[in-house]
Amino acid sequence: MTTFKRASRALTSKLSAIYTCNFHPVTSLSHFSYTHNASFCSRPRQNNKEGSTIDLNQYPSDNIRNFSIIAHVDHGKSTLADRLLELTGTIRKGHGQPQYLDKLQVERERGITVKAQTATMFHRHKFLGSDTDFLLNLIDTPGHVDFSYEVSRSLAACQGALLVVDAAQGVQAQTVANFYLAFESNLAIIPVINKIDQPTADPDRVKAQLKSMFDLNPSDVLLTSAKTGLGLEQVLPAAIERIPPPPGKSTSPLRMLLLDSYYDEYKGVICHVAIVDGALHKGDKICSAATGQSYEVSDVGIMHPELVATGILLTGQVGYIVSGMRSTKEARVGDTLHHTRTVIQPLPGFKPAKHMVFSGLYPADGSDFEALNHAIERLTCNDASVSVTKESSTALGLGFRCGFLGLLHMDVFHQRLEQEHGTHVISTVPTVPYIFEYSDGSKLQVQNPAALPSNPKNRLIACWEPTVLATIIIPSEYVGSVITLCAERRGEQLEYSFIDSQRAFMKYRMPLREIVVDFYNELKSITSGYASFDYEDSEYQASDLLKLDILLNGQPVDAMATIVHKSKAPRVGRELVEKLKKFIDRQMFEIIIQAAIGSKVIARETLSAMRKNVLAKCYGGDFTRKRKLLEKQKEGKKRMKRVGSVDIPQEAFHELLKVS
């Protein structure tokens, strides 16, 4: 035993010596942090009493460049951002994960950007004959039209944009949409052709497309490969020389644009802001131009690329602030923040989010309502653009009616609910907001078809539905099939031209209702996956709309009600009742499934009852004896049908109503 204790003491002393040799004491932690960061930051950090900070005073607005990277999906935008962060020493090469600025799991799986991210970089460049230090703010914006409002507000903080195009795929639909969004914001646009290392790359063809579509000079185009690093050394010098500095005035009262916000469990709401005029210091009291509420700035700094406190933000700089906001609903994207007790002119462009698609969310198991409620509350803390109201359905129980900016926004929200919070939900068929006008002059905006009366007291005189301007770019051999598809979806052709000898450009005005479910899947199917599709909101147009009810034994099922165009009502009604017949279990009584418009039934299916063989005990005798037994069974089924209710399993709703 004594030998064992002696060995234990010896081992303990050795471990203590190893720990003392290999680890810094707590008092030298700030020095260790400074040494670690200095190894990969191109700008040295200055020590002060609070630890290592960055002195932003040495970067006047003339030495600041704010730019964004805009591109179609999967054209290498996030990879290019990674390489720029590595070039400037903001992150070490091979340090961290690919697509460093894409933080969410759904972003990595889909290859898209959902939340705008900002990174501050420092770069030394020979400018006007001398080496000059520049502060570069890279604002990585979502590329999809569903988030176009956030994109437009983010672009408002930029003076330039890198337009990235795939060297093999060329100009795509979202390339067109993003270009015009940047062009309307008067940004300096630098075209970048990426992925030139691919075997199928054809930079000359893409240059010709950029010239014909956007009138961009081929000599201004940069040829790069973000994967191999080829040509990247010319990107940052081009951004410094071609993009103008921020136009704000440092002597004017503080005005800053709120770009984005998210909720942190420890700090509360963290806001990404761009300083347009003036300067912001830690401890300042600020006010919101939209809500009028006042806050005190408890923390301020930059994203480098993680949060780095600086204590100050100056004119033209982009960073973050922590001000004690309790919810992201207070931090409205596009809002103007300013010092309290100062009168300023709010920055243009603030407006509330416009919800274009509505869907009901219900727990797959009715007992999980509280868990779903908690998950939605947590998720809306980081996504204030979702509208949520409670509703109840006779078939699905308690749930929520949610409004989204678009289809992708809805799909991402559902995926985040399942991945981040482990909830299983049933989503009803997505609908769009309609407007109905009656003979007494009243107008009713309908987001949930069940809320529209089937037999209104007043006569319906007009209906309006939202439309979109759809942009479609396809290989020329699929033009006929796509025109047929758009005609079936009540599309109106506005523009039709050829980008080059291989690809066609088409523009349609289409009802939003026609594209919310499966239009994109069908388009991809008939074009062998080569089509690219994008859309933007347009005005409401008059239409002939009807409410289609689904009845089970004469009782309407509110969760299955839908609003359809008059020309498509019979076909949609037949498809719904046929699909429902497959998924509803047989009962002990007959089930009649009907699709009806008002009191008129347009489609019907009958699900026969399960029956016991009451004739099994009859081995012979007169036929009237068998008939007597069958009539007795028939009367019992009628009585059961009157008092019984149809049991619709949750799986049937999930299969029938799930969004593909």
XYZ file of C-alpha atoms in Angstrom:
660
model
C 0.000 0.000 0.000
C 2.874 2.353 0.865
C 4.500 1.586 -2.494
C 1.256 2.434 -4.289
C 0.960 5.818 -2.505
C 4.588 6.642 -3.340
C 3.980 5.844 -7.045
C 0.822 7.974 -7.053
C 2.662 10.995 -5.624
C 5.415 10.626 -8.228
C 2.869 10.487 -11.074
C 1.052 13.538 -9.709
C 4.270 15.580 -9.532
C 5.164 14.629 -13.138
C 1.738 15.683 -14.447
C 2.022 18.976 -12.549
C 5.407 19.638 -14.167
C 4.033 18.877 -17.640
C 1.065 21.210 -17.089
C 3.365 24.012 -15.870
C 5.626 23.681 -18.934
C 2.950 23.498 -21.665
C 0.238 25.910 -20.572
C 0.244 29.667 -20.032
C -0.912 30.931 -16.678
C -4.258 32.748 -16.618
C -2.578 36.139 -16.307
C -0.969 35.748 -19.759
C -4.173 34.764 -21.575
C -4.527 38.104 -23.356
C -0.907 37.869 -24.551
C -1.548 34.351 -25.866
C -4.653 35.571 -27.696
C -2.672 38.427 -29.255
C 0.153 36.114 -30.386
C -2.280 33.574 -31.815
C -4.197 36.194 -33.836
C -1.125 38.078 -34.960
C 0.107 34.986 -36.785
C -2.650 35.251 -39.367
C -3.878 38.858 -39.321
C -2.333 41.143 -41.902
C -2.763 44.144 -39.576
C -0.974 44.124 -36.186
C -3.156 44.645 -33.149
C -2.400 47.193 -30.475
C -2.395 46.249 -26.808
C -4.152 48.334 -24.209
C -5.415 47.817 -20.688
C -8.484 45.885 -21.885
C -6.446 43.422 -23.978
C -5.851 43.316 -27.730
C -8.064 45.618 -29.831
C -8.054 47.094 -33.302
C -7.623 50.857 -33.688
C -10.271 51.926 -36.220
C -9.251 55.597 -36.050
C -6.426 54.950 -38.533
C -8.945 54.065 -41.252
C -10.663 57.224 -42.556
C -13.611 56.765 -44.898
C -11.330 57.221 -47.948
C -9.542 54.005 -46.915
C -12.738 51.959 -46.544
C -14.389 49.817 -49.225
C -17.768 48.149 -48.660
C -18.743 45.511 -51.194
C -20.904 42.451 -51.589
C -20.636 39.206 -53.540
C -23.737 38.404 -55.615
C -24.210 35.271 -57.695
C -26.573 32.519 -58.767
C -26.793 29.425 -56.540
C -23.672 27.221 -56.646
C -21.517 29.625 -58.667
C -18.822 29.697 -55.975
C -19.788 32.781 -53.979
C -19.031 31.340 -50.515
C -15.820 29.669 -51.697
C -14.619 32.996 -53.142
C -15.413 34.657 -49.797
C -13.285 32.003 -48.049
C -10.312 32.698 -50.335
C -10.557 36.468 -49.787
C -10.600 35.928 -46.014
C -7.484 33.765 -46.351
C -5.712 36.246 -48.653
C -6.139 39.045 -46.128
C -5.117 36.847 -43.192
C -8.545 37.106 -41.563
C -8.618 33.316 -41.258
C -5.757 30.873 -41.662
C -5.653 28.699 -44.766
C -7.282 25.410 -43.958
C -8.448 26.869 -40.637
C -12.083 26.166 -39.784
C -14.603 24.741 -42.205
C -15.345 25.385 -45.890
C -17.923 28.104 -46.584
C -16.823 29.778 -43.362
C -19.526 32.465 -43.450
C -22.373 29.917 -43.876
C -23.116 29.094 -40.247
C -26.428 27.207 -40.442
C -26.700 23.505 -41.196
C -29.411 24.174 -43.784
C -27.047 26.573 -45.585
C -24.361 23.906 -45.880
C -26.755 21.190 -47.019
C -28.452 23.318 -49.679
C -25.443 25.362 -50.717
C -27.321 28.634 -50.206
C -26.968 31.667 -47.972
C -29.972 32.272 -45.726
C -28.596 34.775 -43.195
C -26.489 37.698 -44.373
C -22.975 37.635 -42.905
C -20.402 40.396 -42.677
C -16.629 40.098 -42.368
C -14.098 42.901 -41.940
C -10.713 42.437 -43.652
C -7.511 44.493 -43.573
C -5.355 44.731 -46.686
C -2.283 46.729 -47.704
C -2.268 47.914 -51.316
C -0.132 50.301 -53.342
C -2.587 53.115 -54.044
C -1.727 56.470 -55.641
C 1.980 55.678 -55.470
C 2.270 54.649 -51.819
C 1.474 51.610 -49.674
C -1.852 52.234 -47.960
C -3.769 50.197 -45.395
C -7.414 49.586 -46.324
C -10.385 48.325 -44.331
C -12.580 46.082 -46.503
C -16.090 45.095 -45.431
C -17.370 42.006 -47.217
C -21.159 41.671 -46.873
C -22.250 38.184 -47.938
C -25.926 38.448 -48.866
C -28.580 35.818 -49.612
C -28.953 35.294 -53.337
C -32.574 34.133 -53.488
C -35.500 36.388 -54.342
C -37.336 35.382 -51.144
C -34.784 37.445 -49.230
C -34.629 40.289 -51.761
C -35.699 42.849 -49.138
C -32.758 41.916 -46.900
C -30.492 41.896 -49.959
C -31.596 45.382 -51.006
C -30.964 46.711 -47.489
C -27.553 45.035 -47.377
C -26.671 46.455 -50.779
C -27.645 49.881 -49.417
C -24.583 49.595 -47.145
C -22.296 48.810 -50.104
C -20.745 50.916 -52.829
C -19.810 47.999 -55.069
C -20.487 44.346 -55.828
C -18.603 41.384 -57.246
C -20.890 39.713 -59.811
C -19.728 36.072 -59.835
C -20.641 33.881 -62.841
C -19.800 30.209 -63.375
C -17.440 29.756 -66.354
C -19.318 26.633 -67.470
C -22.956 27.475 -66.682
C -22.834 31.129 -67.689
C -25.528 33.702 -66.874
C -28.457 32.212 -64.922
C -31.827 33.545 -63.748
C -30.658 34.775 -60.340
C -27.599 36.323 -61.983
C -30.000 38.552 -63.930
C -32.105 39.398 -60.857
C -29.078 40.175 -58.671
C -27.437 42.303 -61.358
C -30.465 44.563 -61.710
C -30.832 44.794 -57.933
C -27.222 46.042 -57.719
C -27.608 48.214 -60.825
C -30.685 49.962 -59.389
C -28.689 50.632 -56.202
C -26.036 52.454 -58.312
C -23.264 50.101 -57.241
C -19.952 49.714 -59.040
C -20.174 46.199 -60.512
C -17.041 44.088 -61.001
C -17.753 40.972 -63.129
C -15.871 37.854 -61.995
C -15.909 34.617 -64.004
C -15.253 31.803 -61.545
C -14.367 28.101 -61.923
C -12.153 28.617 -64.991
C -10.256 25.451 -64.000
C -13.208 23.242 -64.992
C -12.820 21.130 -68.154
C -16.105 22.522 -69.553
C -15.259 26.162 -68.789
C -15.789 28.607 -71.661
C -14.867 32.113 -70.409
C -15.141 33.720 -73.852
C -18.753 32.607 -74.223
C -19.597 33.925 -70.742
C -17.910 37.253 -71.545
C -20.123 37.545 -74.626
C -23.205 36.824 -72.489
C -22.234 39.518 -69.973
C -21.767 41.963 -72.838
C -25.109 41.172 -74.524
C -27.177 40.923 -71.312
C -25.670 43.661 -69.119
C -23.427 45.676 -71.466
C -20.347 44.890 -69.324
C -16.990 45.468 -71.012
C -15.182 42.103 -71.553
C -11.852 43.759 -70.695
C -13.151 44.519 -67.168
C -13.937 40.869 -66.436
C -11.724 39.037 -63.905
C -10.950 35.349 -64.537
C -10.566 33.323 -61.327
C -10.791 29.903 -59.770
C -11.701 30.141 -56.088
C -10.982 26.439 -55.652
C -7.364 26.531 -56.877
C -6.653 30.203 -56.101
C -5.946 31.064 -59.753
C -6.375 34.778 -60.496
C -7.490 35.736 -56.982
C -4.619 38.183 -56.506
C -6.377 40.642 -58.839
C -9.753 40.672 -57.037
C -8.929 42.867 -54.018
C -6.881 45.440 -56.018
C -9.804 45.717 -58.461
C -12.228 46.233 -55.555
C -10.035 48.988 -54.064
C -9.494 50.804 -57.362
C -12.958 50.469 -58.947
C -15.256 50.793 -55.909
C -15.664 54.314 -54.448
C -15.295 54.981 -50.696
C -18.429 55.494 -48.530
C -20.009 58.925 -49.097
C -20.953 59.668 -45.461
C -19.940 62.715 -43.420
C -18.056 62.184 -40.171
C -19.113 65.608 -38.847
C -22.849 64.982 -39.250
C -25.099 63.500 -36.510
C -25.027 59.717 -36.201
C -27.137 57.725 -38.678
C -26.700 53.983 -39.039
C -28.555 51.426 -41.138
C -29.661 48.188 -39.477
C -28.674 45.346 -41.824
C -29.542 42.198 -39.890
C -30.019 40.846 -36.389
C -29.945 37.579 -34.492
C -30.546 36.460 -30.935
C -27.763 35.360 -28.603
C -28.665 33.609 -25.352
C -26.063 35.552 -23.366
C -25.948 38.991 -25.005
C -29.505 39.299 -26.300
C -30.133 40.748 -29.756
C -26.966 41.436 -31.751
C -27.493 43.887 -34.633
C -25.355 44.262 -37.744
C -25.174 47.943 -38.680
C -23.523 50.238 -41.220
C -22.475 53.707 -40.037
C -23.681 56.142 -42.712
C -22.861 59.415 -40.900
C -21.131 60.309 -37.637
C -19.570 57.915 -35.130
C -20.796 55.477 -32.475
C -19.092 54.838 -29.122
C -19.699 52.278 -26.427
C -22.099 53.724 -23.845
C -23.938 55.986 -26.315
C -27.719 56.148 -26.115
C -29.429 55.471 -29.421
C -32.997 55.549 -30.706
C -34.902 53.682 -33.426
C -36.519 55.824 -36.125
C -39.150 53.122 -36.797
C -40.278 52.288 -33.247
C -39.080 55.325 -31.268
C -37.600 53.124 -28.540
C -34.299 54.084 -26.894
C -31.375 51.826 -25.980
C -27.890 52.084 -24.485
C -25.009 50.577 -26.461
C -23.293 48.047 -24.162
C -20.941 46.592 -26.789
C -19.753 47.652 -30.233
C -17.227 46.188 -32.636
C -16.542 44.491 -35.947
C -16.840 40.964 -37.360
C -13.281 39.796 -37.980
C -14.802 37.329 -38.849
C -16.073 36.594 -35.314
C -17.155 39.387 -32.972
C -14.216 41.607 -31.959
C -14.984 44.502 -29.607
C -13.490 47.861 -30.702
C -15.483 50.305 -28.556
C -16.103 52.540 -31.583
C -17.453 52.530 -35.138
C -16.716 55.409 -37.517
C -18.264 56.728 -40.715
C -18.448 54.129 -43.485
C -17.639 51.174 -41.249
C -19.778 48.064 -40.803
C -19.962 46.219 -37.497
C -22.203 44.987 -34.707
C -23.823 46.534 -31.659
C -25.414 45.080 -28.522
C -28.009 47.449 -27.094
C -30.237 45.417 -24.787
C -33.010 44.679 -27.300
C -35.093 41.778 -26.026
C -36.428 40.509 -29.354
C -35.403 40.647 -33.000
C -38.878 42.049 -33.726
C -37.573 45.319 -32.266
C -34.605 45.203 -34.673
C -36.324 45.821 -37.980
C -34.166 45.307 -41.042
C -33.737 48.608 -42.876
C -34.393 50.741 -39.781
C -32.383 53.902 -39.056
C -30.708 54.168 -35.630
C -29.471 57.528 -34.289
C -28.404 59.273 -31.083
C -31.221 60.197 -28.734
C -32.166 63.881 -28.587
C -30.996 64.446 -32.151
C -33.256 65.119 -35.123
C -32.205 63.305 -38.282
C -33.673 62.427 -41.673
C -34.291 58.644 -41.669
C -32.527 56.679 -44.364
C -34.826 55.738 -47.251
C -36.264 52.316 -47.803
C -37.708 51.166 -44.486
C -40.841 49.031 -44.858
C -42.283 46.026 -43.011
C -41.737 42.541 -44.417
C -44.331 41.534 -47.041
C -45.547 37.971 -46.606
C -46.334 36.241 -49.890
C -46.941 32.585 -48.884
C -49.001 31.259 -45.965
C -49.084 27.748 -44.554
C -50.542 26.021 -41.509
C -48.156 24.184 -39.167
C -49.528 21.469 -36.875
C -47.737 18.964 -34.615
C -47.696 15.439 -36.037
C -48.754 14.292 -32.570
C -51.426 16.484 -30.987
C -49.778 16.214 -27.568
C -46.645 17.963 -28.917
C -48.314 21.369 -29.337
C -46.396 23.020 -26.479
C -43.093 21.680 -27.827
C -43.898 23.096 -31.284
C -44.922 26.409 -29.735
C -41.601 26.635 -27.880
C -39.622 25.682 -31.016
C -41.355 28.343 -33.138
C -40.771 30.997 -30.470
C -37.065 30.132 -30.351
C -36.725 30.118 -34.134
C -38.581 33.408 -34.676
C -36.077 35.023 -32.273
C -33.583 34.673 -35.155
C -36.061 35.204 -38.000
C -38.388 38.116 -37.307
C -39.706 38.100 -40.902
C -42.027 35.142 -40.136
C -45.550 36.038 -39.004
C -47.119 33.553 -36.578
C -50.737 33.373 -35.378
C -52.441 30.522 -33.537
C -55.310 28.707 -35.217
C -57.306 25.525 -34.699
C -58.572 22.911 -37.107
C -61.294 20.332 -36.484
C -59.144 17.730 -38.235
C -55.627 18.624 -37.052
C -56.264 20.305 -33.708
C -54.273 23.308 -32.456
C -51.595 24.763 -34.710
C -50.184 27.925 -36.264
C -50.809 29.955 -39.417
C -47.399 31.227 -40.578
C -46.598 33.833 -43.211
C -43.356 33.634 -45.201
C -41.500 35.814 -47.700
C -41.587 33.028 -50.303
C -41.344 29.322 -50.996
C -37.673 28.906 -50.133
C -38.157 30.870 -46.930
C -40.992 28.502 -45.939
C -38.992 25.405 -46.835
C -35.940 26.595 -44.870
C -38.129 27.413 -41.842
C -39.619 23.897 -41.860
C -36.173 22.320 -42.187
C -34.734 24.373 -39.340
C -37.670 23.381 -37.110
C -36.850 19.709 -37.664
C -33.035 19.957 -37.569
C -32.473 22.461 -34.784
C -35.433 21.658 -32.529
C -36.343 18.062 -33.419
C -40.043 18.771 -34.055
C -42.199 16.779 -36.461
C -44.831 18.922 -38.164
C -47.638 18.590 -40.694
C -47.763 21.552 -43.080
C -50.893 22.364 -45.034
C -50.813 23.229 -48.725
C -49.194 26.676 -49.105
C -51.585 29.430 -50.081
C -51.223 33.048 -51.154
C -53.193 36.098 -49.964
C -56.325 36.691 -52.058
C -58.720 39.652 -52.064
C -62.490 39.149 -52.484
C -64.974 41.997 -53.051
C -68.695 41.665 -52.341
C -71.785 43.501 -53.576
C -72.076 45.583 -50.389
C -68.653 47.129 -51.109
C -66.745 45.172 -48.455
C -63.376 43.572 -49.220
C -62.002 40.469 -47.541
C -58.328 39.472 -47.598
C -58.032 35.713 -47.235
C -54.848 33.949 -46.102
C -56.544 30.733 -44.933
C -59.062 29.214 -47.399
C -61.125 27.855 -44.489
C -61.882 31.461 -43.466
C -63.677 32.157 -46.775
C -67.440 31.487 -46.477
C -68.680 28.863 -48.950
C -72.127 30.501 -49.250
C -71.682 34.219 -48.437
C -74.662 36.455 -47.639
C -73.614 39.046 -50.232
C -72.889 38.343 -53.871
C -69.243 38.031 -54.856
C -68.439 40.534 -57.614
C -64.610 40.433 -57.988
C -61.515 38.430 -56.964
C -57.837 39.391 -57.106
C -54.753 37.202 -56.786
C -51.042 38.146 -56.535
C -48.807 37.694 -59.572
C -45.056 37.431 -60.098
C -42.651 38.295 -62.895
C -40.862 35.011 -63.630
C -37.464 34.827 -65.344
C -36.572 31.518 -67.004
C -33.275 30.684 -68.733
C -33.185 27.346 -70.577
C -31.300 25.498 -73.325
C -32.922 26.388 -76.651
C -34.095 22.814 -77.392
C -36.551 22.934 -74.452
C -38.335 26.150 -75.484
C -41.510 24.425 -76.730
C -42.011 22.335 -73.588
C -41.491 25.322 -71.286
C -43.939 27.508 -73.243
C -46.551 24.739 -72.927
C -45.937 24.441 -69.183
C -46.257 28.203 -68.633
C -49.470 28.309 -70.701
C -50.955 25.544 -68.536
C -50.091 27.613 -65.450
C -51.956 30.667 -66.863
C -48.730 32.503 -67.662
C -48.571 35.593 -69.908
C -45.403 35.866 -71.984
C -43.718 39.277 -71.713
C -40.295 38.691 -73.261
C -38.584 36.006 -75.329
C -35.036 36.260 -76.666
C -31.847 34.253 -77.122
C -28.772 34.937 -74.995
C -26.605 33.069 -77.484
C -26.990 30.184 -79.921
C -27.535 27.685 -77.098
C -29.741 29.352 -74.483
C -33.040 31.218 -74.418
C -34.261 33.926 -72.036
C -37.984 34.098 -71.218
C -40.019 36.388 -68.997
C -43.580 35.635 -67.885
C -46.228 37.166 -65.664
C -47.730 34.287 -63.702
C -50.147 33.899 -60.769
C -48.172 33.191 -57.596
C -50.636 30.397 -56.777
C -49.481 28.463 -59.857
C -45.831 28.265 -58.801
C -46.071 27.718 -55.037
C -46.359 23.921 -55.073
C -44.634 22.057 -57.885
C -43.875 24.425 -60.779
C -40.109 24.440 -60.185
C -39.972 20.629 -59.972
C -41.875 20.260 -63.247
C -39.683 22.860 -64.935
C -36.534 21.010 -63.858
C -38.060 17.711 -64.993
C -38.953 18.738 -68.542
C -35.593 20.490 -69.068
C -33.474 17.623 -67.670
C -32.399 19.887 -64.799
C -30.867 22.602 -67.023
C -33.458 25.353 -66.404
C -32.839 28.211 -63.988
C -35.824 30.040 -62.537
C -36.312 33.225 -60.552
C -39.243 35.512 -59.795
C -40.074 38.868 -58.266
C -43.310 40.234 -56.827
C -45.756 42.024 -59.105
C -49.229 43.525 -58.701
C -52.597 41.865 -58.050
C -54.729 40.916 -61.055
C -58.436 40.126 -61.397
C -59.172 36.410 -61.614
C -62.073 33.940 -61.522
C -61.492 32.135 -58.225
C -63.566 29.566 -56.321
C -63.383 27.901 -52.928
C -63.066 24.125 -53.163
C -64.261 22.169 -50.110
C -63.551 18.521 -49.285
C -66.459 16.730 -47.598
C -66.340 13.428 -45.689
C -69.868 12.028 -45.290
C -71.205 15.535 -45.831
C -68.942 17.221 -43.254
C -66.350 19.737 -44.561
C -62.685 19.220 -43.601
C -61.372 22.741 -43.042
C -57.676 21.818 -43.303
C -58.220 20.557 -46.863
C -60.126 23.575 -48.202
C -58.360 25.375 -51.030
C -58.898 28.245 -53.455
C -58.535 27.390 -57.146
C -59.161 28.952 -60.530
C -62.530 28.117 -62.079
C -60.959 26.379 -65.095
C -58.960 23.998 -62.869
C -61.552 23.224 -60.189
C -62.876 19.902 -61.655
C -59.392 18.452 -62.218
C -58.088 19.518 -58.792
C -61.228 18.164 -57.119
C -60.848 14.756 -58.776
C -57.168 14.513 -57.856
C -57.834 15.342 -54.210
C -60.652 12.821 -53.694
C -58.729 10.072 -55.516
C -55.633 10.681 -53.399
C -57.689 10.852 -50.205
C -59.371 7.531 -50.980
C -55.946 5.844 -51.042
C -54.900 7.071 -47.614
C -58.083 6.918 -45.496
C -58.550 3.607 -43.724
C -61.769 1.680 -44.272
C -64.254 1.977 -41.435
C -67.167 -0.168 -40.269
C -69.442 2.091 -42.326
C -69.349 3.566 -45.825
C -67.360 6.813 -46.345
C -68.364 9.236 -49.087
C -65.526 11.573 -50.172
C -66.693 14.618 -52.133
C -65.188 17.774 -53.622
C -67.704 20.613 -53.704
C -67.931 24.243 -54.819
C -70.600 25.790 -52.645
C -73.480 23.306 -52.757
C -72.423 21.749 -56.092
C -70.485 18.458 -55.903
C -67.902 18.187 -58.702
C -66.128 14.936 -57.753
C -66.942 11.893 -55.613
C -65.353 8.671 -54.428
C -66.878 6.030 -52.142
C -64.909 3.978 -49.646
C -66.885 0.822 -48.952
C -67.430 -0.418 -45.414
C -65.765 -3.424 -43.868
C -68.404 -6.149 -43.563
C -68.740 -9.353 -41.660
C -69.896 -12.324 -43.729
C -73.315 -12.800 -42.121
C -74.190 -15.552 -44.598
C -71.477 -17.885 -43.349
C -73.905 -19.791 -41.116
C -76.487 -20.299 -43.894
C -75.896 -23.652 -45.560
C -79.104 -23.784 -47.481
C -82.749 -22.977 -47.208
C -84.818 -20.272 -48.827
C -83.139 -17.119 -50.348
C -85.407 -14.872 -48.247
C -83.559 -16.024 -45.145
C -80.255 -14.743 -46.543
C -81.875 -11.473 -47.666
C -83.266 -10.934 -44.171
C -79.749 -11.175 -42.680
C -78.300 -8.799 -45.298
C -81.065 -6.206 -44.721
C -80.465 -6.368 -40.968
C -76.733 -5.725 -41.533
C -77.521 -2.843 -43.893
C -79.705 -1.121 -41.285
C -76.922 -1.464 -38.725
C -74.432 0.183 -41.105
C -76.816 3.106 -41.685
C -77.249 3.625 -37.950
C -73.436 3.452 -37.438
C -72.887 5.994 -40.233
C -75.232 8.498 -38.533
C -73.492 8.371 -35.166
C -69.938 7.488 -36.250
C -67.185 9.910 -37.245
C -64.527 9.375 -39.890
C -61.131 8.713 -38.373
C -58.500 10.357 -40.591
C -54.997 9.226 -39.592
C -52.255 11.837 -39.308
C -50.268 9.937 -41.938
C -53.025 10.629 -44.457
C -52.757 14.380 -43.849
C -48.990 14.211 -44.006
C -49.025 12.423 -47.374
C -51.831 14.517 -48.820
C -50.761 17.967 -47.659
C -46.998 17.836 -47.389
C -45.086 20.279 -49.531
C -42.778 18.531 -51.975
